[in-house]
Short mmCIF file of C-alpha atoms in Angstrom, two decimals:
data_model
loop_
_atom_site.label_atom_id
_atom_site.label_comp_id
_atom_site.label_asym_id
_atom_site.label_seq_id
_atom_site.Cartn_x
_atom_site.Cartn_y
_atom_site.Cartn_z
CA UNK A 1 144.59 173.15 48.61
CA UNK A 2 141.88 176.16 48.35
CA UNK A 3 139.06 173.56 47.72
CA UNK A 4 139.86 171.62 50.86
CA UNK A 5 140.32 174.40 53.22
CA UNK A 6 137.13 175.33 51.95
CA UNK A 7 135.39 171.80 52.34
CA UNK A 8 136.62 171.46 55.59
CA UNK A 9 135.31 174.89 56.93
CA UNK A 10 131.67 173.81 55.03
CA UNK A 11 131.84 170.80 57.32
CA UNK A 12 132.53 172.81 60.60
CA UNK A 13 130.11 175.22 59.99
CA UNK A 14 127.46 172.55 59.13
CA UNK A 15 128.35 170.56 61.90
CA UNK A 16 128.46 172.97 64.66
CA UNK A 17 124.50 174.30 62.85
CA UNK A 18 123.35 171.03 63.09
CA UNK A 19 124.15 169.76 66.72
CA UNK A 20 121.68 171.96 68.53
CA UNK A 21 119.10 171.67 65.73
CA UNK A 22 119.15 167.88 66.37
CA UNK A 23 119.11 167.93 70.13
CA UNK A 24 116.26 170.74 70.32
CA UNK A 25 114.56 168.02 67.98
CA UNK A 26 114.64 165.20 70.10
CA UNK A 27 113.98 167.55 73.42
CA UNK A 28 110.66 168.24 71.82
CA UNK A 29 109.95 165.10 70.43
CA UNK A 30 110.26 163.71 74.47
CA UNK A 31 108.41 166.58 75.15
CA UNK A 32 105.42 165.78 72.45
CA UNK A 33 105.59 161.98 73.21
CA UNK A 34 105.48 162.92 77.02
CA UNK A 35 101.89 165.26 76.35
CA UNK A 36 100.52 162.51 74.84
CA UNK A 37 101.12 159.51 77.22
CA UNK A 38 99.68 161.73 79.95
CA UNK A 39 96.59 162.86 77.46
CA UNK A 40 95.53 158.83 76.97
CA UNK A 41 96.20 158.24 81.05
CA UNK A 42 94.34 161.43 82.21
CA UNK A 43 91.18 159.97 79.36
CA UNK A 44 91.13 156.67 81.30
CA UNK A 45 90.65 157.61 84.38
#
């Protein structure tokens, strides 16, 4: 019973660390991907 409790609160804290870490990750990869599509647009003209 010890080993689940302890699983489970593992899986929380994991979970509720890894939520913002992904969405700051794809915030900046929009951000990075954005940069760069107005870097080759601003080069062509």
């Amino acid at each position: 019973m010890a080993l689940i409790d302890y699983v489970l609160a593992l899986c929380a804290l994991l979970g509720t660390l890894l939520i913002p870490f992904c969405a700051m990750y794809h915030v900046l990869r929009r951000k990075r991907c954005a940069v760069r599509v107005t870097a080759t647009r601003s080069k062509r003209s």
